[in-house]
Tab-separated table of N, CA and C in Angstrom:
chain	number	residue	atom	x	y	z
A	119	MET	N	20.629	0.449	-12.090
A	119	MET	CA	21.417	1.081	-11.063
A	119	MET	C	22.493	0.101	-10.628
A	120	THR	N	23.717	0.560	-10.643
A	120	THR	CA	24.823	-0.328	-10.276
A	120	THR	C	25.707	0.342	-9.252
A	121	GLY	N	26.575	-0.424	-8.689
A	121	GLY	CA	27.522	0.079	-7.720
A	121	GLY	C	27.173	-0.361	-6.319
A	122	THR	N	28.203	-0.630	-5.555
A	122	THR	CA	28.024	-1.146	-4.195
A	122	THR	C	27.264	-0.157	-3.308
A	123	SER	N	27.585	1.124	-3.426
A	123	SER	CA	26.896	2.080	-2.554
A	123	SER	C	25.410	2.165	-2.885
A	124	ALA	N	25.064	2.065	-4.163
A	124	ALA	CA	23.655	2.063	-4.558
A	124	ALA	C	22.956	0.816	-4.039
A	125	ASP	N	23.637	-0.318	-4.122
A	125	ASP	CA	23.040	-1.569	-3.635
A	125	ASP	C	22.805	-1.515	-2.130
A	126	ILE	N	23.750	-0.949	-1.393
A	126	ILE	CA	23.583	-0.817	0.065
A	126	ILE	C	22.442	0.165	0.367
A	127	GLY	N	22.363	1.245	-0.372
A	127	GLY	CA	21.274	2.207	-0.179
A	127	GLY	C	19.915	1.577	-0.469
A	128	LEU	N	19.813	0.816	-1.529
A	128	LEU	CA	18.552	0.148	-1.845
A	128	LEU	C	18.197	-0.904	-0.797
A	129	LEU	N	19.199	-1.623	-0.287
A	129	LEU	CA	18.966	-2.597	0.770
A	129	LEU	C	18.429	-1.885	2.015
A	130	ALA	N	19.038	-0.757	2.360
A	130	ALA	CA	18.589	-0.011	3.541
A	130	ALA	C	17.152	0.476	3.346
A	131	LEU	N	16.851	1.023	2.175
A	131	LEU	CA	15.484	1.495	1.907
A	131	LEU	C	14.496	0.329	1.962
A	132	ARG	N	14.823	-0.773	1.306
A	132	ARG	CA	13.911	-1.921	1.285
A	132	ARG	C	13.683	-2.461	2.697
A	133	THR	N	14.757	-2.531	3.487
A	133	THR	CA	14.646	-3.120	4.828
A	133	THR	C	13.809	-2.240	5.743
A	134	VAL	N	14.147	-0.987	5.851
A	134	VAL	CA	13.425	-0.089	6.765
A	134	VAL	C	11.977	0.089	6.301
A	135	PHE	N	11.807	0.414	5.046
A	135	PHE	CA	10.467	0.631	4.508
A	135	PHE	C	9.644	-0.659	4.585
A	136	GLY	N	10.217	-1.765	4.149
A	136	GLY	CA	9.475	-3.031	4.121
A	136	GLY	C	9.042	-3.490	5.500
A	137	LEU	N	9.925	-3.337	6.484
A	137	LEU	CA	9.563	-3.757	7.837
A	137	LEU	C	8.491	-2.849	8.426
A	138	TYR	N	8.610	-1.551	8.195
A	138	TYR	CA	7.549	-0.659	8.689
A	138	TYR	C	6.218	-0.956	7.999
A	139	LEU	N	6.252	-1.211	6.704
A	139	LEU	CA	5.025	-1.536	5.967
A	139	LEU	C	4.408	-2.828	6.466
A	140	ALA	N	5.239	-3.863	6.657
A	140	ALA	CA	4.731	-5.131	7.174
A	140	ALA	C	4.136	-4.934	8.566
A	141	GLY	N	4.810	-4.179	9.399
A	141	GLY	CA	4.290	-3.879	10.745
A	141	GLY	C	2.961	-3.128	10.684
A	142	HIS	N	2.865	-2.205	9.756
A	142	HIS	CA	1.630	-1.442	9.559
A	142	HIS	C	0.473	-2.396	9.212
A	143	GLY	N	0.772	-3.391	8.360
A	143	GLY	CA	-0.246	-4.388	8.015
A	143	GLY	C	-0.584	-5.291	9.193
A	144	LEU	N	0.422	-5.689	9.949
A	144	LEU	CA	0.164	-6.557	11.119
A	144	LEU	C	-0.727	-5.891	12.150
A	145	LYS	N	-0.631	-4.576	12.264
A	145	LYS	CA	-1.459	-3.837	13.219
A	145	LYS	C	-2.953	-4.011	12.886
A	146	LYS	N	-3.258	-4.141	11.612
A	146	LYS	CA	-4.641	-4.342	11.214
A	146	LYS	C	-5.203	-5.652	11.768
A	147	PHE	N	-4.320	-6.583	12.075
A	147	PHE	CA	-4.727	-7.877	12.624
A	147	PHE	C	-4.577	-7.942	14.143
A	148	GLY	N	-4.347	-6.785	14.757
A	148	GLY	CA	-4.267	-6.719	16.206
A	148	GLY	C	-2.898	-7.002	16.772
A	149	LEU	N	-1.896	-7.157	15.938
A	149	LEU	CA	-0.538	-7.383	16.407
A	149	LEU	C	0.169	-6.039	16.565
A	150	LEU	N	1.273	-6.037	17.289
A	150	LEU	CA	2.073	-4.821	17.493
A	150	LEU	C	1.247	-3.673	18.056
A	151	ASP	N	0.349	-4.010	18.990
A	151	ASP	CA	-0.545	-3.034	19.621
A	151	ASP	C	-1.494	-2.363	18.625
A	152	GLY	N	-1.817	-3.071	17.545
A	152	GLY	CA	-2.732	-2.524	16.554
A	152	GLY	C	-4.175	-2.655	16.974
A	153	PRO	N	-5.052	-1.990	16.256
A	153	PRO	CA	-6.479	-1.993	16.607
A	153	PRO	C	-7.190	-3.315	16.358
A	154	GLY	N	-6.651	-4.142	15.473
A	154	GLY	CA	-7.301	-5.410	15.165
A	154	GLY	C	-8.248	-5.279	13.995
A	155	ILE	N	-8.686	-6.410	13.532
A	155	ILE	CA	-9.480	-6.468	12.304
A	155	ILE	C	-10.858	-5.857	12.478
A	156	ALA	N	-11.480	-6.022	13.650
A	156	ALA	CA	-12.836	-5.479	13.844
A	156	ALA	C	-12.821	-3.958	13.785
A	157	GLN	N	-11.902	-3.321	14.509
A	157	GLN	CA	-11.810	-1.864	14.485
A	157	GLN	C	-11.403	-1.351	13.115
A	158	THR	N	-10.454	-2.026	12.499
A	158	THR	CA	-10.005	-1.613	11.175
A	158	THR	C	-11.148	-1.741	10.178
A	159	ALA	N	-11.915	-2.829	10.281
A	159	ALA	CA	-13.062	-3.026	9.392
A	159	ALA	C	-14.093	-1.909	9.564
A	160	ALA	N	-14.301	-1.481	10.802
A	160	ALA	CA	-15.259	-0.377	11.047
A	160	ALA	C	-14.795	0.896	10.363
A	161	VAL	N	-13.495	1.180	10.420
A	161	VAL	CA	-12.958	2.366	9.727
A	161	VAL	C	-13.140	2.225	8.222
A	162	PHE	N	-12.869	1.037	7.712
A	162	PHE	CA	-13.038	0.805	6.276
A	162	PHE	C	-14.501	0.978	5.872
A	163	GLU	N	-15.408	0.414	6.659
A	163	GLU	CA	-16.852	0.544	6.362
A	163	GLU	C	-17.257	2.027	6.331
A	164	LYS	N	-16.854	2.762	7.367
A	164	LYS	CA	-17.201	4.177	7.448
A	164	LYS	C	-16.633	4.944	6.256
A	165	GLY	N	-15.455	4.535	5.801
A	165	GLY	CA	-14.829	5.189	4.667
A	165	GLY	C	-15.358	4.740	3.316
A	166	GLY	N	-16.316	3.820	3.299
A	166	GLY	CA	-16.918	3.388	2.047
A	166	GLY	C	-16.305	2.147	1.430
A	167	PHE	N	-15.383	1.500	2.126
A	167	PHE	CA	-14.784	0.272	1.630
A	167	PHE	C	-15.546	-0.889	2.209
A	168	ARG	N	-16.455	-1.459	1.390
A	168	ARG	CA	-17.339	-2.521	1.863
A	168	ARG	C	-17.222	-3.761	0.985
A	169	PRO	N	-17.366	-4.896	1.608
A	169	PRO	CA	-17.531	-5.124	3.041
A	169	PRO	C	-16.218	-4.885	3.790
A	170	GLY	N	-16.335	-4.256	4.940
A	170	GLY	CA	-15.190	-3.773	5.676
A	170	GLY	C	-14.196	-4.828	6.123
A	171	ARG	N	-14.697	-5.936	6.643
A	171	ARG	CA	-13.779	-6.961	7.178
A	171	ARG	C	-12.889	-7.560	6.089
A	172	PRO	N	-13.433	-8.035	4.976
A	172	PRO	CA	-12.530	-8.575	3.939
A	172	PRO	C	-11.641	-7.497	3.317
A	173	MET	N	-12.133	-6.290	3.206
A	173	MET	CA	-11.302	-5.224	2.640
A	173	MET	C	-10.147	-4.898	3.586
A	174	ALA	N	-10.416	-4.858	4.875
A	174	ALA	CA	-9.366	-4.590	5.871
A	174	ALA	C	-8.340	-5.740	5.896
A	175	ALA	N	-8.838	-6.957	5.825
A	175	ALA	CA	-7.943	-8.116	5.804
A	175	ALA	C	-7.077	-8.124	4.539
A	176	LEU	N	-7.665	-7.770	3.419
A	176	LEU	CA	-6.925	-7.702	2.160
A	176	LEU	C	-5.838	-6.628	2.248
A	177	ALA	N	-6.196	-5.463	2.731
A	177	ALA	CA	-5.217	-4.363	2.867
A	177	ALA	C	-4.068	-4.801	3.771
A	178	GLY	N	-4.411	-5.384	4.930
A	178	GLY	CA	-3.389	-5.838	5.860
A	178	GLY	C	-2.503	-6.891	5.265
A	179	ALA	N	-3.102	-7.866	4.580
A	179	ALA	CA	-2.328	-8.954	3.963
A	179	ALA	C	-1.395	-8.419	2.872
A	180	LEU	N	-1.890	-7.492	2.067
A	180	LEU	CA	-1.048	-6.924	1.015
A	180	LEU	C	0.098	-6.098	1.600
A	181	GLU	N	-0.159	-5.405	2.706
A	181	GLU	CA	0.914	-4.643	3.346
A	181	GLU	C	1.976	-5.570	3.946
A	182	VAL	N	1.540	-6.641	4.594
A	182	VAL	CA	2.504	-7.584	5.180
A	182	VAL	C	3.295	-8.282	4.080
A	183	ALA	N	2.596	-8.845	3.117
A	183	ALA	CA	3.269	-9.576	2.040
A	183	ALA	C	4.157	-8.648	1.208
A	184	GLY	N	3.631	-7.490	0.870
A	184	GLY	CA	4.420	-6.534	0.087
A	184	GLY	C	5.651	-6.063	0.842
A	185	GLY	N	5.479	-5.767	2.122
A	185	GLY	CA	6.605	-5.323	2.923
A	185	GLY	C	7.687	-6.382	3.030
A	186	LEU	N	7.299	-7.617	3.302
A	186	LEU	CA	8.274	-8.686	3.439
A	186	LEU	C	8.946	-9.022	2.102
A	187	ALA	N	8.180	-8.975	1.025
A	187	ALA	CA	8.776	-9.198	-0.305
A	187	ALA	C	9.811	-8.106	-0.619
A	188	LEU	N	9.502	-6.869	-0.257
A	188	LEU	CA	10.456	-5.790	-0.512
A	188	LEU	C	11.703	-5.946	0.334
A	189	VAL	N	11.548	-6.341	1.591
A	189	VAL	CA	12.731	-6.578	2.435
A	189	VAL	C	13.631	-7.605	1.782
A	190	ALA	N	13.062	-8.683	1.287
A	190	ALA	CA	13.841	-9.762	0.686
A	190	ALA	C	14.327	-9.415	-0.729
A	191	GLY	N	13.720	-8.411	-1.326
A	191	GLY	CA	14.027	-8.130	-2.726
A	191	GLY	C	13.498	-9.243	-3.607
A	192	LEU	N	12.296	-9.702	-3.311
A	192	LEU	CA	11.666	-10.832	-4.015
A	192	LEU	C	10.489	-10.335	-4.835
A	193	ALA	N	10.530	-10.579	-6.141
A	193	ALA	CA	9.453	-10.112	-7.036
A	193	ALA	C	9.219	-8.612	-6.812
A	194	THR	N	10.299	-7.897	-6.740
A	194	THR	CA	10.262	-6.480	-6.361
A	194	THR	C	9.332	-5.619	-7.212
A	195	PRO	N	9.378	-5.725	-8.544
A	195	PRO	CA	8.481	-4.866	-9.325
A	195	PRO	C	6.996	-5.108	-8.978
A	196	ALA	N	6.605	-6.362	-8.878
A	196	ALA	CA	5.198	-6.672	-8.555
A	196	ALA	C	4.860	-6.228	-7.138
A	197	ALA	N	5.747	-6.482	-6.196
A	197	ALA	CA	5.499	-6.076	-4.805
A	197	ALA	C	5.411	-4.558	-4.712
A	198	ALA	N	6.337	-3.861	-5.335
A	198	ALA	CA	6.344	-2.404	-5.248
A	198	ALA	C	5.100	-1.806	-5.916
A	199	ALA	N	4.714	-2.307	-7.074
A	199	ALA	CA	3.535	-1.790	-7.746
A	199	ALA	C	2.281	-2.032	-6.925
A	200	THR	N	2.191	-3.199	-6.291
A	200	THR	CA	1.038	-3.503	-5.438
A	200	THR	C	0.982	-2.527	-4.258
A	201	VAL	N	2.125	-2.293	-3.653
A	201	VAL	CA	2.169	-1.359	-2.499
A	201	VAL	C	1.784	0.045	-2.932
A	202	VAL	N	2.230	0.485	-4.095
A	202	VAL	CA	1.810	1.811	-4.580
A	202	VAL	C	0.292	1.862	-4.624
A	203	GLY	N	-0.322	0.830	-5.169
A	203	GLY	CA	-1.784	0.810	-5.273
A	203	GLY	C	-2.463	0.835	-3.924
A	204	VAL	N	-1.990	0.005	-3.011
A	204	VAL	CA	-2.589	-0.043	-1.667
A	204	VAL	C	-2.466	1.323	-0.992
A	205	MET	N	-1.319	1.961	-1.149
A	205	MET	CA	-1.112	3.259	-0.503
A	205	MET	C	-1.916	4.370	-1.145
A	206	LEU	N	-2.161	4.292	-2.456
A	206	LEU	CA	-3.011	5.299	-3.087
A	206	LEU	C	-4.439	5.174	-2.573
A	207	VAL	N	-4.902	3.960	-2.415
A	207	VAL	CA	-6.236	3.752	-1.859
A	207	VAL	C	-6.284	4.246	-0.417
A	208	ALA	N	-5.246	3.900	0.363
A	208	ALA	CA	-5.169	4.373	1.764
A	208	ALA	C	-5.161	5.880	1.828
A	209	ALA	N	-4.441	6.502	0.914
A	209	ALA	CA	-4.359	7.983	0.921
A	209	ALA	C	-5.746	8.604	0.750
A	210	SER	N	-6.612	7.932	-0.012
A	210	SER	CA	-7.943	8.479	-0.218
A	210	SER	C	-8.727	8.597	1.095
A	211	LEU	N	-8.424	7.742	2.057
A	211	LEU	CA	-9.059	7.842	3.379
A	211	LEU	C	-8.447	8.986	4.206
A	212	HIS	N	-7.187	9.282	3.979
A	212	HIS	CA	-6.459	10.237	4.814
A	212	HIS	C	-6.490	11.663	4.288
A	213	VAL	N	-6.714	11.857	2.996
A	213	VAL	CA	-6.663	13.202	2.394
A	213	VAL	C	-7.560	14.199	3.121
A	214	PRO	N	-8.784	13.827	3.512
A	214	PRO	CA	-9.635	14.814	4.193
A	214	PRO	C	-9.048	15.322	5.525
A	215	ASN	N	-8.093	14.584	6.085
A	215	ASN	CA	-7.503	14.966	7.375
A	215	ASN	C	-6.280	15.865	7.229
A	216	GLY	N	-5.939	16.243	6.014
A	216	GLY	CA	-4.809	17.140	5.796
A	216	GLY	C	-3.540	16.371	5.477
A	217	LEU	N	-2.426	17.078	5.602
A	217	LEU	CA	-1.138	16.545	5.201
A	217	LEU	C	-0.450	15.670	6.224
A	218	TRP	N	-0.540	15.997	7.471
A	218	TRP	CA	0.364	15.444	8.470
A	218	TRP	C	-0.185	14.228	9.220
A	219	GLU	N	0.714	13.311	9.517
A	219	GLU	CA	0.353	12.068	10.248
A	219	GLU	C	-0.214	12.386	11.615
A	220	SER	N	0.257	13.449	12.251
A	220	SER	CA	-0.230	13.788	13.601
A	220	SER	C	-1.729	14.037	13.618
A	221	GLY	N	-2.299	14.416	12.467
A	221	GLY	CA	-3.746	14.609	12.360
A	221	GLY	C	-4.399	13.507	11.541
A	222	LYS	N	-3.762	12.356	11.426
A	222	LYS	CA	-4.231	11.223	10.613
A	222	LYS	C	-4.329	11.601	9.152
A	223	GLY	N	-3.429	12.510	8.734
A	223	GLY	CA	-3.417	12.971	7.360
A	223	GLY	C	-2.722	11.999	6.421
A	224	VAL	N	-2.422	12.499	5.235
A	224	VAL	CA	-1.936	11.688	4.121
A	224	VAL	C	-0.424	11.431	4.149
A	225	GLU	N	0.279	11.985	5.120
A	225	GLU	CA	1.744	11.886	5.146
A	225	GLU	C	2.264	10.449	5.021
A	226	LEU	N	1.824	9.538	5.853
A	226	LEU	CA	2.353	8.169	5.858
A	226	LEU	C	2.044	7.443	4.539
A	227	PRO	N	0.793	7.388	4.076
A	227	PRO	CA	0.572	6.706	2.806
A	227	PRO	C	1.313	7.350	1.638
A	228	ALA	N	1.487	8.680	1.672
A	228	ALA	CA	2.231	9.345	0.598
A	228	ALA	C	3.697	8.933	0.618
A	229	LEU	N	4.290	8.897	1.804
A	229	LEU	CA	5.693	8.473	1.908
A	229	LEU	C	5.869	7.006	1.534
A	230	PHE	N	4.956	6.155	1.968
A	230	PHE	CA	5.022	4.740	1.630
A	230	PHE	C	4.869	4.551	0.114
A	231	ALA	N	3.935	5.281	-0.491
A	231	ALA	CA	3.761	5.181	-1.960
A	231	ALA	C	5.024	5.655	-2.682
A	232	ALA	N	5.621	6.731	-2.209
A	232	ALA	CA	6.841	7.258	-2.846
A	232	ALA	C	7.991	6.270	-2.730
A	233	ALA	N	8.152	5.635	-1.570
A	233	ALA	CA	9.207	4.643	-1.390
A	233	ALA	C	8.987	3.444	-2.319
A	234	ALA	N	7.739	2.995	-2.400
A	234	ALA	CA	7.422	1.857	-3.286
A	234	ALA	C	7.639	2.228	-4.740
A	235	LEU	N	7.245	3.429	-5.116
A	235	LEU	CA	7.444	3.902	-6.496
A	235	LEU	C	8.925	3.957	-6.833
A	236	THR	N	9.744	4.411	-5.885
A	236	THR	CA	11.181	4.442	-6.083
A	236	THR	C	11.709	3.041	-6.355
A	237	LEU	N	11.291	2.083	-5.542
A	237	LEU	CA	11.764	0.700	-5.735
A	237	LEU	C	11.228	0.079	-7.027
A	238	LEU	N	10.032	0.473	-7.416
A	238	LEU	CA	9.481	-0.018	-8.677
A	238	LEU	C	10.371	0.387	-9.839
A	239	TYR	N	10.840	1.616	-9.830
A	239	TYR	CA	11.635	2.112	-10.960
A	239	TYR	C	13.142	1.854	-10.827
A	240	THR	N	13.658	1.653	-9.638
A	240	THR	CA	15.090	1.366	-9.509
A	240	THR	C	15.392	-0.128	-9.475
A	241	GLY	N	14.447	-0.918	-9.011
A	241	GLY	CA	14.702	-2.325	-8.762
A	241	GLY	C	15.320	-2.488	-7.386
A	242	PRO	N	15.537	-3.714	-6.950
A	242	PRO	CA	15.974	-3.986	-5.593
A	242	PRO	C	17.467	-3.841	-5.357
A	243	GLY	N	18.252	-3.804	-6.440
A	243	GLY	CA	19.693	-3.814	-6.306
A	243	GLY	C	20.210	-5.245	-6.274
A	244	ARG	N	21.536	-5.362	-6.212
A	244	ARG	CA	22.158	-6.696	-6.297
A	244	ARG	C	22.068	-7.484	-4.988
A	245	ILE	N	21.802	-6.811	-3.856
A	245	ILE	CA	21.678	-7.511	-2.597
A	245	ILE	C	20.182	-7.828	-2.407
A	246	SER	N	19.726	-8.828	-3.167
A	246	SER	CA	18.309	-9.171	-3.173
A	246	SER	C	18.145	-10.591	-3.677
A	247	LEU	N	17.000	-11.177	-3.413
A	247	LEU	CA	16.697	-12.500	-3.964
A	247	LEU	C	16.417	-12.436	-5.459
A	248	ASP	N	15.982	-11.290	-5.942
A	248	ASP	CA	15.742	-11.128	-7.375
A	248	ASP	C	17.055	-11.207	-8.175
A	249	HIS	N	18.156	-10.741	-7.606
A	249	HIS	CA	19.418	-10.685	-8.341
A	249	HIS	C	19.928	-12.057	-8.770
A	250	PRO	N	20.091	-13.019	-7.862
A	250	PRO	CA	20.593	-14.323	-8.322
A	250	PRO	C	19.581	-15.036	-9.239
A	251	ALA	N	18.320	-14.681	-9.130
A	251	ALA	CA	17.314	-15.272	-10.011
A	251	ALA	C	17.319	-14.619	-11.392
A	252	GLY	N	18.101	-13.532	-11.514
A	252	GLY	CA	18.217	-12.850	-12.799
A	252	GLY	C	17.029	-11.971	-13.144
A	253	ILE	N	16.229	-11.606	-12.146
A	253	ILE	CA	15.067	-10.765	-12.423
A	253	ILE	C	15.158	-9.377	-11.773
A	254	ASP	N	16.352	-9.041	-11.293
A	254	ASP	CA	16.509	-7.742	-10.639
A	254	ASP	C	16.528	-6.601	-11.641
A	255	ASP	N	16.674	-6.901	-12.916
A	255	ASP	CA	16.681	-5.849	-13.911
A	255	ASP	C	15.360	-5.725	-14.659
A	256	LEU	N	14.299	-6.303	-14.093
A	256	LEU	CA	12.972	-6.185	-14.702
A	256	LEU	C	12.316	-4.850	-14.433
A	257	ALA	N	12.988	-3.997	-13.696
A	257	ALA	CA	12.399	-2.723	-13.325
A	257	ALA	C	12.704	-1.632	-14.346
A	258	GLY	N	12.692	-2.013	-15.618
A	258	GLY	CA	12.906	-1.044	-16.671
A	258	GLY	C	11.726	-0.086	-16.796
A	259	LEU	N	11.928	1.000	-17.475
A	259	LEU	CA	10.884	2.008	-17.631
A	259	LEU	C	9.593	1.443	-18.238
A	260	PRO	N	9.673	0.732	-19.364
A	260	PRO	CA	8.409	0.224	-19.934
A	260	PRO	C	7.692	-0.767	-19.021
A	261	GLU	N	8.434	-1.699	-18.442
A	261	GLU	CA	7.812	-2.718	-17.593
A	261	GLU	C	7.202	-2.090	-16.335
A	262	SER	N	7.952	-1.203	-15.716
A	262	SER	CA	7.469	-0.538	-14.493
A	262	SER	C	6.245	0.321	-14.796
A	263	THR	N	6.283	1.010	-15.905
A	263	THR	CA	5.153	1.867	-16.260
A	263	THR	C	3.918	1.030	-16.573
A	264	LEU	N	4.105	-0.119	-17.228
A	264	LEU	CA	2.987	-1.034	-17.472
A	264	LEU	C	2.388	-1.547	-16.175
A	265	LEU	N	3.250	-1.975	-15.259
A	265	LEU	CA	2.765	-2.414	-13.940
A	265	LEU	C	1.983	-1.299	-13.242
A	266	LEU	N	2.521	-0.103	-13.302
A	266	LEU	CA	1.854	1.039	-12.671
A	266	LEU	C	0.507	1.339	-13.316
A	267	ALA	N	0.420	1.166	-14.623
A	267	ALA	CA	-0.856	1.386	-15.330
A	267	ALA	C	-1.892	0.358	-14.887
A	268	VAL	N	-1.485	-0.895	-14.751
A	268	VAL	CA	-2.408	-1.940	-14.283
A	268	VAL	C	-2.904	-1.608	-12.881
A	269	VAL	N	-1.982	-1.175	-12.029
A	269	VAL	CA	-2.343	-0.797	-10.658
A	269	VAL	C	-3.279	0.406	-10.671
A	270	ALA	N	-3.027	1.370	-11.539
A	270	ALA	CA	-3.899	2.554	-11.632
A	270	ALA	C	-5.326	2.173	-11.997
A	271	VAL	N	-5.471	1.195	-12.862
A	271	VAL	CA	-6.814	0.733	-13.227
A	271	VAL	C	-7.505	0.090	-12.015
A	272	ALA	N	-6.774	-0.732	-11.284
A	272	ALA	CA	-7.342	-1.383	-10.094
A	272	ALA	C	-7.696	-0.342	-9.015
A	273	VAL	N	-6.833	0.639	-8.811
A	273	VAL	CA	-7.102	1.707	-7.829
A	273	VAL	C	-8.326	2.487	-8.257
A	274	THR	N	-8.413	2.838	-9.517
A	274	THR	CA	-9.567	3.585	-10.007
A	274	THR	C	-10.862	2.792	-9.804
A	275	ALA	N	-10.852	1.527	-10.134
A	275	ALA	CA	-12.039	0.686	-9.923
A	275	ALA	C	-12.426	0.624	-8.449
A	276	THR	N	-11.428	0.498	-7.581
A	276	THR	CA	-11.676	0.434	-6.141
A	276	THR	C	-12.292	1.736	-5.647
A	277	LEU	N	-11.757	2.863	-6.108
A	277	LEU	CA	-12.274	4.153	-5.656
A	277	LEU	C	-13.656	4.464	-6.230
A	278	ILE	N	-13.951	4.007	-7.428
A	278	ILE	CA	-15.292	4.155	-8.010
A	278	ILE	C	-16.289	3.336	-7.175
A	279	ARG	N	-15.903	2.118	-6.837
A	279	ARG	CA	-16.767	1.266	-5.990
A	279	ARG	C	-17.002	1.923	-4.642
A	280	ARG	N	-15.922	2.471	-4.068
A	280	ARG	CA	-16.041	3.154	-2.790
A	280	ARG	C	-17.021	4.319	-2.883
A	281	ARG	N	-16.884	5.118	-3.934
A	281	ARG	CA	-17.777	6.266	-4.095
A	281	ARG	C	-19.248	5.824	-4.200
A	282	SER	N	-19.505	4.726	-4.888
A	282	SER	CA	-20.889	4.259	-4.978
A	282	SER	C	-21.410	3.812	-3.611
A	283	HIS	N	-20.544	3.194	-2.798
A	283	HIS	CA	-20.947	2.813	-1.438
A	283	HIS	C	-21.230	4.041	-0.587
A	284	LEU	N	-20.402	5.064	-0.699
A	284	LEU	CA	-20.618	6.289	0.078
A	284	LEU	C	-21.900	7.001	-0.351
A	285	ARG	N	-22.164	7.030	-1.642
A	285	ARG	CA	-23.406	7.649	-2.135
A	285	ARG	C	-24.627	6.896	-1.639
A	286	ALA	N	-24.550	5.558	-1.675
A	286	ALA	CA	-25.666	4.742	-1.202
A	286	ALA	C	-25.896	4.956	0.294
A	287	ALA	N	-24.823	5.068	1.053
A	287	ALA	CA	-24.940	5.307	2.500
A	287	ALA	C	-25.542	6.673	2.767
A	288	ALA	N	-25.170	7.665	1.972
A	288	ALA	CA	-25.697	9.010	2.173
A	288	ALA	C	-27.190	9.093	1.828
A	289	SER	N	-27.635	8.309	0.863
A	289	SER	CA	-29.047	8.357	0.485
A	289	SER	C	-29.907	7.451	1.362
A	290	HIS	N	-29.297	6.566	2.152
A	290	HIS	CA	-30.014	5.667	3.049
A	290	HIS	C	-29.314	5.634	4.424
A	291	PRO	N	-29.260	6.787	5.108
A	291	PRO	CA	-28.492	6.820	6.362
A	291	PRO	C	-29.059	5.918	7.460
A	292	GLN	N	-30.330	5.637	7.448
A	292	GLN	CA	-30.931	4.799	8.483
A	292	GLN	C	-30.420	3.366	8.410
A	293	GLU	N	-29.988	2.914	7.231
A	293	GLU	CA	-29.458	1.554	7.091
A	293	GLU	C	-28.056	1.424	7.643
A	294	GLN	N	-27.389	2.529	7.913
A	294	GLN	CA	-26.008	2.507	8.382
A	294	GLN	C	-25.875	2.411	9.893
A	295	GLN	N	-26.991	2.455	10.596
A	295	GLN	CA	-26.931	2.475	12.046
A	295	GLN	C	-27.003	1.108	12.650
């Protein structure tokens, strides 16, 4: 993608999306009026992501790091692919609540995944740290698709692990209290 208007558009997308994503991650650590790691861990545990505290910390750290990397346009393909994966896993928690954010539905993780997917396939543009390093054009179709395939394997493994935790909890409900 070339052209000044495209570069400005990508900068705007990276900046707004990346800052919101980083803020979303910081909330997991109790910043920006967020619930904090203990409450977030409890939600993760209930949702089958165990152990909850390290899983919540990992999700928060990936959101903060991914968001800030996207803002800077630094290692954009890797950051974007990672964010797609984190948001797909997050969506699995929200799908039962429906579509809309007002009901804690899948809207926010779906939009975040779509924004990250867009940046994965377009690259960061020329107004980025990747550009002077000469890596802003690594977002080609084969490379991006390979990154996405690696992420899909990790997401699948995470969701399989989650399902086994949920099944174990359902068969031993007294241990969950």
